[in-house]
mmCIF file of C-alpha atoms and ligand atoms in Angstrom:
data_model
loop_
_atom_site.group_PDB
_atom_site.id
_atom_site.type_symbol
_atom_site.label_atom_id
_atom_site.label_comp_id
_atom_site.label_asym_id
_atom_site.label_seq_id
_atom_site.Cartn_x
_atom_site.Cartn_y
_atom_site.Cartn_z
ATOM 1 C CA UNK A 13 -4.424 -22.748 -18.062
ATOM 2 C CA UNK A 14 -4.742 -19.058 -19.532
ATOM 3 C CA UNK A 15 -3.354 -18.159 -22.539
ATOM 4 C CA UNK A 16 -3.708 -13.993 -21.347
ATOM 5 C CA UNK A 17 -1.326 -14.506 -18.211
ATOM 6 C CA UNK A 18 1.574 -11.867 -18.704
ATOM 7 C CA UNK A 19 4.359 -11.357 -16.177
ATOM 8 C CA UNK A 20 3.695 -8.167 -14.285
ATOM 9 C CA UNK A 21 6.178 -5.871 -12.657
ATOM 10 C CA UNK A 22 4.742 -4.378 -8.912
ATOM 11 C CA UNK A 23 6.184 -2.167 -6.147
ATOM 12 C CA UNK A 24 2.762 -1.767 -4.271
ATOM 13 C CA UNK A 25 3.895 0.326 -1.911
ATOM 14 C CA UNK A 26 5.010 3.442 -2.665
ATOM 15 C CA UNK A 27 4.026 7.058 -0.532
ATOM 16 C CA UNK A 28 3.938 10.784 -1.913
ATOM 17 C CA UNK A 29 4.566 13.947 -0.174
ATOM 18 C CA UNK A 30 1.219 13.490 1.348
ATOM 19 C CA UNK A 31 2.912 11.333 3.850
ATOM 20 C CA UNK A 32 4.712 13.462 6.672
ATOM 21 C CA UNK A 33 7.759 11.249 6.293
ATOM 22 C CA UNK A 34 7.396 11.606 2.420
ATOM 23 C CA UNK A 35 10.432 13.024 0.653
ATOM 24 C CA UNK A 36 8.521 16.243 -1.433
ATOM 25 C CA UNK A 37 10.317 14.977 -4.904
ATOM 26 C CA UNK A 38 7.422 12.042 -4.482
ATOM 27 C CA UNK A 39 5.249 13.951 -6.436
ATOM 28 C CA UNK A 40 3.086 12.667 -8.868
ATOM 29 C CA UNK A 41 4.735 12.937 -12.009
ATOM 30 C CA UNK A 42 8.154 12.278 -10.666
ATOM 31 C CA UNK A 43 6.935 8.772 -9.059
ATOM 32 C CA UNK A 44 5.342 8.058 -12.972
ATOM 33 C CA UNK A 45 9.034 8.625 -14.281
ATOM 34 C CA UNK A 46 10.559 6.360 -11.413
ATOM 35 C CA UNK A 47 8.318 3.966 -11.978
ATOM 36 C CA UNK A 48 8.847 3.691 -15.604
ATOM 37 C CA UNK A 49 12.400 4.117 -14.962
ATOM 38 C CA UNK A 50 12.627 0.542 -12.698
ATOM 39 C CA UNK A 51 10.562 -1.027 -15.575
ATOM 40 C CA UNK A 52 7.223 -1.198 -13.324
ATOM 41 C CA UNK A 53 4.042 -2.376 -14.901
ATOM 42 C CA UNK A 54 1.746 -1.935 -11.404
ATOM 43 C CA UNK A 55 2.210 0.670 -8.745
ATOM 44 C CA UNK A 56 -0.130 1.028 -4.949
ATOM 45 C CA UNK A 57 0.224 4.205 -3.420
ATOM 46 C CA UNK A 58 -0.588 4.248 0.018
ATOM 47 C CA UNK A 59 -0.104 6.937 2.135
ATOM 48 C CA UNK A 60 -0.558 6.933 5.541
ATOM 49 C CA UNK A 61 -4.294 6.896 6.746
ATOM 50 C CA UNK A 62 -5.040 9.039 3.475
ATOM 51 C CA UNK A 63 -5.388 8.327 -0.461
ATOM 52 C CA UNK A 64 -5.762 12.256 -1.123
ATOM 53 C CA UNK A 65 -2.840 11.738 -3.549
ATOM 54 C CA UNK A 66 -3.827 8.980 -5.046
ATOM 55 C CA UNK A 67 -6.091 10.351 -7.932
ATOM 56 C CA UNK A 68 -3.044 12.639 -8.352
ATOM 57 C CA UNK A 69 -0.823 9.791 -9.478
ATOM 58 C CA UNK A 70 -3.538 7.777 -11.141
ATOM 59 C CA UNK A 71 -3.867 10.995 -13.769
ATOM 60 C CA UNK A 72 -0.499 11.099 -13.731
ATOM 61 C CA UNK A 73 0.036 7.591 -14.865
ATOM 62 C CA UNK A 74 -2.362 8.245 -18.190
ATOM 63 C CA UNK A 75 -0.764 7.118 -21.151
ATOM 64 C CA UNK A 76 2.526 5.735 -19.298
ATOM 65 C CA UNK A 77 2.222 2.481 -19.343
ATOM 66 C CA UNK A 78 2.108 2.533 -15.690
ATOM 67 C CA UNK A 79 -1.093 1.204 -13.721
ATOM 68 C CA UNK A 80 -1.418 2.944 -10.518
ATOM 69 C CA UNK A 81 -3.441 1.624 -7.817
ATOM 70 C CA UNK A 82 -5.125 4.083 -5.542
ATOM 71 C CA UNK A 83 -4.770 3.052 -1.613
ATOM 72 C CA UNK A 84 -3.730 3.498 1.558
ATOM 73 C CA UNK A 85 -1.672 2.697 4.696
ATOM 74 C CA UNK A 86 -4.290 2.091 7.259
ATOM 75 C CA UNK A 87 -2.853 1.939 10.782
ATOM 76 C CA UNK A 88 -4.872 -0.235 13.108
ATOM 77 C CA UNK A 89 -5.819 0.519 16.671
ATOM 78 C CA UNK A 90 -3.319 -2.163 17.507
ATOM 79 C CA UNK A 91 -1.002 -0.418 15.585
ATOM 80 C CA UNK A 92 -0.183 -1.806 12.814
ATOM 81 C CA UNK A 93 0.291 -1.356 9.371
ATOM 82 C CA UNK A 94 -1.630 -2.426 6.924
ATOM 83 C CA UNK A 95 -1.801 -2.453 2.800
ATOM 84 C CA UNK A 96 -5.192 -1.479 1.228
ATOM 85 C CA UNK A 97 -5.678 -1.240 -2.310
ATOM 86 C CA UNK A 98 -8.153 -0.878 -4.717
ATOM 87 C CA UNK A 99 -9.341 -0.416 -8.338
ATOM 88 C CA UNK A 100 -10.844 2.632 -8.180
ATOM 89 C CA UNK A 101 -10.333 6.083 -6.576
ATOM 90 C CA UNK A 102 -14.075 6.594 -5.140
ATOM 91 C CA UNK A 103 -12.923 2.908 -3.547
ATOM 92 C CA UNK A 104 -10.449 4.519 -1.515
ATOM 93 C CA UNK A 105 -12.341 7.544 -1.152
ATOM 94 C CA UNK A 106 -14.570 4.914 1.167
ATOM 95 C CA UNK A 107 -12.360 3.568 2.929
ATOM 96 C CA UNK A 108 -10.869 6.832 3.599
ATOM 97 C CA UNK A 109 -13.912 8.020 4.969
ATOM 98 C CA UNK A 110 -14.099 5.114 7.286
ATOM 99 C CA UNK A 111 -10.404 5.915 8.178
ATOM 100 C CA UNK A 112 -10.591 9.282 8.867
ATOM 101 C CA UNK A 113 -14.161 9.173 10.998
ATOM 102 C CA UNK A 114 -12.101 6.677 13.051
ATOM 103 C CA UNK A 115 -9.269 8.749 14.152
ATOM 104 C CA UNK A 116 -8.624 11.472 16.543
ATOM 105 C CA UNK A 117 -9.778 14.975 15.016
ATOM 106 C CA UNK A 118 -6.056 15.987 15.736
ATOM 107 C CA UNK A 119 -5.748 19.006 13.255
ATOM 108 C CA UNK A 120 -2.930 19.694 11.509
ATOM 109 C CA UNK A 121 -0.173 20.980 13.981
ATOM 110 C CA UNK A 122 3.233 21.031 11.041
ATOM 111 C CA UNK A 123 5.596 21.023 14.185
ATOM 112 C CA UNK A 124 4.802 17.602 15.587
ATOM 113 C CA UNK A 125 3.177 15.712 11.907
ATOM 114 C CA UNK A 126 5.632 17.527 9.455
ATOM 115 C CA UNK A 127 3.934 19.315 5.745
ATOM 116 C CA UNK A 128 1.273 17.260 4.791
ATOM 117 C CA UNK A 129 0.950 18.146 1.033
ATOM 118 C CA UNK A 130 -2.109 17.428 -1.387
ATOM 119 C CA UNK A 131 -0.983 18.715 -4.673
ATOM 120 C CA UNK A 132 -2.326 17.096 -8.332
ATOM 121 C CA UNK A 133 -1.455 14.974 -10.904
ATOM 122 C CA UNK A 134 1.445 17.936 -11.760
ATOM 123 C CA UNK A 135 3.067 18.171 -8.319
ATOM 124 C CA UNK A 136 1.270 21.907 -8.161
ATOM 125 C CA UNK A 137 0.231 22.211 -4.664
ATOM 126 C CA UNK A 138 -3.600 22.442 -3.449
ATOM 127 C CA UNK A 139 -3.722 22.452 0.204
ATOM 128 C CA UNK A 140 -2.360 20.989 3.372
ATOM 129 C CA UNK A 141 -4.113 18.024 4.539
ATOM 130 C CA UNK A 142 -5.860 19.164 7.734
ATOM 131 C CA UNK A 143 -5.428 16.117 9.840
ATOM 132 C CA UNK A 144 -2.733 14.626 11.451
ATOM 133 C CA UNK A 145 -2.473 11.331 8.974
ATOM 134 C CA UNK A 146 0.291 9.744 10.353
ATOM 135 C CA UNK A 147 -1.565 8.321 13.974
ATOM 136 C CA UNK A 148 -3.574 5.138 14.658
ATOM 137 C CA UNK A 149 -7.241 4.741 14.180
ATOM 138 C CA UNK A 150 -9.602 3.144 16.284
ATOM 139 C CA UNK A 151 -10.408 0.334 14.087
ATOM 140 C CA UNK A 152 -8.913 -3.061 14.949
ATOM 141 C CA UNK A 153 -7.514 -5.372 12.147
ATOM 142 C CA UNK A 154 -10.648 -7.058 11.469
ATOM 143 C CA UNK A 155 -12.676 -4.376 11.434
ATOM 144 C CA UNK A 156 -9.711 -2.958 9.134
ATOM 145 C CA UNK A 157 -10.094 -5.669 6.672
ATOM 146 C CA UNK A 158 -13.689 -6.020 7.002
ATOM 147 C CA UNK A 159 -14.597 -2.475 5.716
ATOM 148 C CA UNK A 160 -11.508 -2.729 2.696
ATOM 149 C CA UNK A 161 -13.142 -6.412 1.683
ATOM 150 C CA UNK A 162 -16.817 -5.152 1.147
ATOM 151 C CA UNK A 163 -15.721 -2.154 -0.790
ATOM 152 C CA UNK A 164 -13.786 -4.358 -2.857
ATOM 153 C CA UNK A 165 -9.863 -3.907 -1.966
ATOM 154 C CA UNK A 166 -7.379 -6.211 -0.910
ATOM 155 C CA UNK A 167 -5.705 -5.990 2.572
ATOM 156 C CA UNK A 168 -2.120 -6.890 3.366
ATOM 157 C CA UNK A 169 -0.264 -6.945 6.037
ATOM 158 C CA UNK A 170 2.489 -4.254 5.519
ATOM 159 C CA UNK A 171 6.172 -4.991 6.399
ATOM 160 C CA UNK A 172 5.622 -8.056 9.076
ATOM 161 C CA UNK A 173 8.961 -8.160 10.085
ATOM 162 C CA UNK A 174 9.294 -4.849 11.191
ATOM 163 C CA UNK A 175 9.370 -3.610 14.551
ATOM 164 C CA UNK A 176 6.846 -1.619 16.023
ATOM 165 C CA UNK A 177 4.470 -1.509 13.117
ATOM 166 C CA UNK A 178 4.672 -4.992 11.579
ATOM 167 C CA UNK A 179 1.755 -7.230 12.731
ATOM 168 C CA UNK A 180 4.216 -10.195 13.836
ATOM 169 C CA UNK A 181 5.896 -7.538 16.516
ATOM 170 C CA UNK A 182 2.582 -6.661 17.654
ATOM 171 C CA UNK A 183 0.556 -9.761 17.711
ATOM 172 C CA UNK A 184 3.628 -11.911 18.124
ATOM 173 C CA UNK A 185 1.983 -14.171 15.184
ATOM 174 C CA UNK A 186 0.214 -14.127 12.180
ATOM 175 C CA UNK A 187 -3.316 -14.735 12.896
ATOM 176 C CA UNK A 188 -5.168 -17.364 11.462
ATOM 177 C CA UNK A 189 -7.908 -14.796 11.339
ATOM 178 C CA UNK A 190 -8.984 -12.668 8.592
ATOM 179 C CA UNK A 191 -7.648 -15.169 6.213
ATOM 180 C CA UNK A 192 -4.782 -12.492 4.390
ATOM 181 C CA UNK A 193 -4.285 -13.192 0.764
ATOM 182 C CA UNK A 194 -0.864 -12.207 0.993
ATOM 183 C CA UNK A 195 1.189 -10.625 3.347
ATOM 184 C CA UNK A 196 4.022 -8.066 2.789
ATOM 185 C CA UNK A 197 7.773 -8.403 4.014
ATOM 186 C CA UNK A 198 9.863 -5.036 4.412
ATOM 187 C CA UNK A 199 13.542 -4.637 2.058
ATOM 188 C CA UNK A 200 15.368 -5.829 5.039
ATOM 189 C CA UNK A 201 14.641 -9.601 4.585
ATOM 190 C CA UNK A 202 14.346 -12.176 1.890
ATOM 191 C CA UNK A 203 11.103 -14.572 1.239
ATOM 192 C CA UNK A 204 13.352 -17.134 2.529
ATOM 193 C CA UNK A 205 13.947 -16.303 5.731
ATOM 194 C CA UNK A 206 10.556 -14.892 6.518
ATOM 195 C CA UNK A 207 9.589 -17.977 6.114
ATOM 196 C CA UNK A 208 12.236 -19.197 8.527
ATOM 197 C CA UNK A 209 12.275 -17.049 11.032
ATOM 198 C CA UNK A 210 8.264 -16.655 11.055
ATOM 199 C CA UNK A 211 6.411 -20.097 11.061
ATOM 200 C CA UNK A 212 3.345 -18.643 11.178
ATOM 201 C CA UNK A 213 3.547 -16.910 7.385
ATOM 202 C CA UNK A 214 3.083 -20.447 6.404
ATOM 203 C CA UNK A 215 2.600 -21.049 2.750
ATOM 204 C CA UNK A 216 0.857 -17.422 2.278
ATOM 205 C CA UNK A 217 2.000 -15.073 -0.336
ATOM 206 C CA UNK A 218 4.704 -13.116 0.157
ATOM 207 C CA UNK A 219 4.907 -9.046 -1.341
ATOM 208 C CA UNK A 220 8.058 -7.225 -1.573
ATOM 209 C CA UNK A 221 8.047 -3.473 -2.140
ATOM 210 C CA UNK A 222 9.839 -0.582 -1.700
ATOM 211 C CA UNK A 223 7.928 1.259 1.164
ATOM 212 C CA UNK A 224 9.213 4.090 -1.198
ATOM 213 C CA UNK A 225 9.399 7.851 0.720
ATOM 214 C CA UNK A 226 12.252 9.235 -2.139
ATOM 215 C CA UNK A 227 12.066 8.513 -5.609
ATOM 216 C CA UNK A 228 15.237 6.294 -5.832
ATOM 217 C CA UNK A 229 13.716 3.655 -3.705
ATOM 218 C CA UNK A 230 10.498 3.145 -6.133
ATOM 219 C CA UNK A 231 11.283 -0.537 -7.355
ATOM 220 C CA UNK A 232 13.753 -1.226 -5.373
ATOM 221 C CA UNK A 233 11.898 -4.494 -4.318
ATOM 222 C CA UNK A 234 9.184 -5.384 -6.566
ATOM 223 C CA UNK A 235 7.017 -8.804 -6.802
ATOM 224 C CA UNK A 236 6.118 -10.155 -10.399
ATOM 225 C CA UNK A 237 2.892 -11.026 -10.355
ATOM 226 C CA UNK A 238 1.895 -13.495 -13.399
ATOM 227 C CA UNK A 239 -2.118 -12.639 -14.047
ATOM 228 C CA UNK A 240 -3.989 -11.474 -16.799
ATOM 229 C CA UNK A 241 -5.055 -7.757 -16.057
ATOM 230 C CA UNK A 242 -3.745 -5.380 -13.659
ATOM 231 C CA UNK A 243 -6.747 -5.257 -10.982
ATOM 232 C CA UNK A 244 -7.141 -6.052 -7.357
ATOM 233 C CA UNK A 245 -9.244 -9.204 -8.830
ATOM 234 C CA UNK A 246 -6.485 -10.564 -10.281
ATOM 235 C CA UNK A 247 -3.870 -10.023 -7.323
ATOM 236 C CA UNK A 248 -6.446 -11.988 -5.297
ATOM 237 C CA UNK A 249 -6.721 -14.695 -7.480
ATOM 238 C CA UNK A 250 -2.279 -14.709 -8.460
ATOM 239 C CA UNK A 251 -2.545 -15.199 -4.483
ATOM 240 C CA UNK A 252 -4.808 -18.514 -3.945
ATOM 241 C CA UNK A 253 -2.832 -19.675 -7.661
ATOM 242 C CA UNK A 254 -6.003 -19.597 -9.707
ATOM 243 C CA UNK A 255 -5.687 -21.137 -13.461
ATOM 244 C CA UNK A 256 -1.805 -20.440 -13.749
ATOM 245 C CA UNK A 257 -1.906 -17.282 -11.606
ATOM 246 C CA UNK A 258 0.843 -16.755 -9.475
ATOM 247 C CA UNK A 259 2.925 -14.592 -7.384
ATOM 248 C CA UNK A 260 6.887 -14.642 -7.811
ATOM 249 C CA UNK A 261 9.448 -13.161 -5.746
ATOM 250 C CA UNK A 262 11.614 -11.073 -7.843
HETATM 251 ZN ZN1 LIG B 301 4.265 1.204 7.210
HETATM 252 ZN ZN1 LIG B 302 4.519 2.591 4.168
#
């Protein structure tokens, strides 16, 4: 047993403006204050298909306190939604290459995907993000998790009870392949009856987070998670319960 393990407060989840259903207070900054507001340790931000925020809120997040985790929301061929994080910003800048040479070259067209804004760590804007973020790629889920594993990140499952986009609507199950460290349940249901009402989760880890689009939703579900540093390392090894590691439900 470590002696280093602290208690760690995460919302994982969290969009910016970038996002088309984004509110345009989730600017960089702002989601910093909210975050440090709701007593967060550990932040994701995963926008949809795109991390072209997420250096943005990683300078923003200097000197808070804060950890911010650069991402995104990859959306699988099959549809689904799915959590990718990482340590590092040229991490996600990989897998957003992947992500966006896998979907359609649908330029931006603001009537049908809504503003798509890329602005820095300020909130000052810098351009509109050309493509049209918010539509499936053409990579399936293991191709999905595949690409996020080599680079490095960790791949969840996002919001498996939901309709539509969660993986258990789509595939009617949780596979038993890729082996997910953890999977992520939306802020309409408790750990408890996930577990319940979806035998397949089995024992895995379960992530709440806020899916925040408006500031007053970051950390409005959270997961503690008890490790000794604040990298994707560490969330992999809270998940298989490595030397005292663990992951809590708040
Ligand atoms: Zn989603
Ligand atoms: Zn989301």
């Amino acid at each position: 047993m470590s002696n280093h393990i602290k208690a760690y407060r995460a919302d994982l989840h969290i969009h910016t403006l970038l996002s088309p259903c984004g509110e345009l207070e989730m600017m960089p900054p702002l989601i910093i204050e909210a975050a440090k507001m709701a007593g967060l340790d550990l932040i994701g931000i995963a926008d949809h298909n795109s991390c072209e925020n997420a250096g943005a809120v990683m300078k923003a997040a200097e000197g808070s306190g804060v950890r911010a985790l650069p991402g995104l929301e990859a959306q699988s061929v099959e549809g689904v939604h799915l959590l990718c994080l990482f340590d590092r910003l040229d991490q996600a800048e990989a897998m957003q290459k992947s992500v966006y040479a896998n979907m359609i070259p649908f330029r931006g067209n603001y009537k049908y995907t809504g503003e798509q804004f890329v602005v820095d760590s300020e909130g000052e804007f810098l351009r509109y993000c050309e493509r049209h973020i918010a539509l499936p790629t053409s990579m399936d889920i293991d191709d999905i998790y595949g690409r996020v594993t080599r680079i490095g990140g960790i791949m969840i499952p996002s919001h498996i009870d939901r309709q539509a986009t969660g993986i258990i609507d789509v595939l009617a199950m949780i596979p038993q392949t890729p082996d997910f460290d953890a999977l992520e349940i939306s802020a309409n249901i408790t750990p408890r009856d996930a577990r319940i009402r979806f035998p397949s989760v089995g024992s895995k880890p379960l992530f709440q987070n806020s899916d925040a689009h408006w500031l007053s939703a970051i950390g409005s579900r959270r997961t503690i998670l008890h490790m000794e540093h604040r990298t994707v390392g560490e969330i992999k090894q809270a998940c298989r319960g490595i030397d005292g590691r663990r992951v809590e439900n708040a």
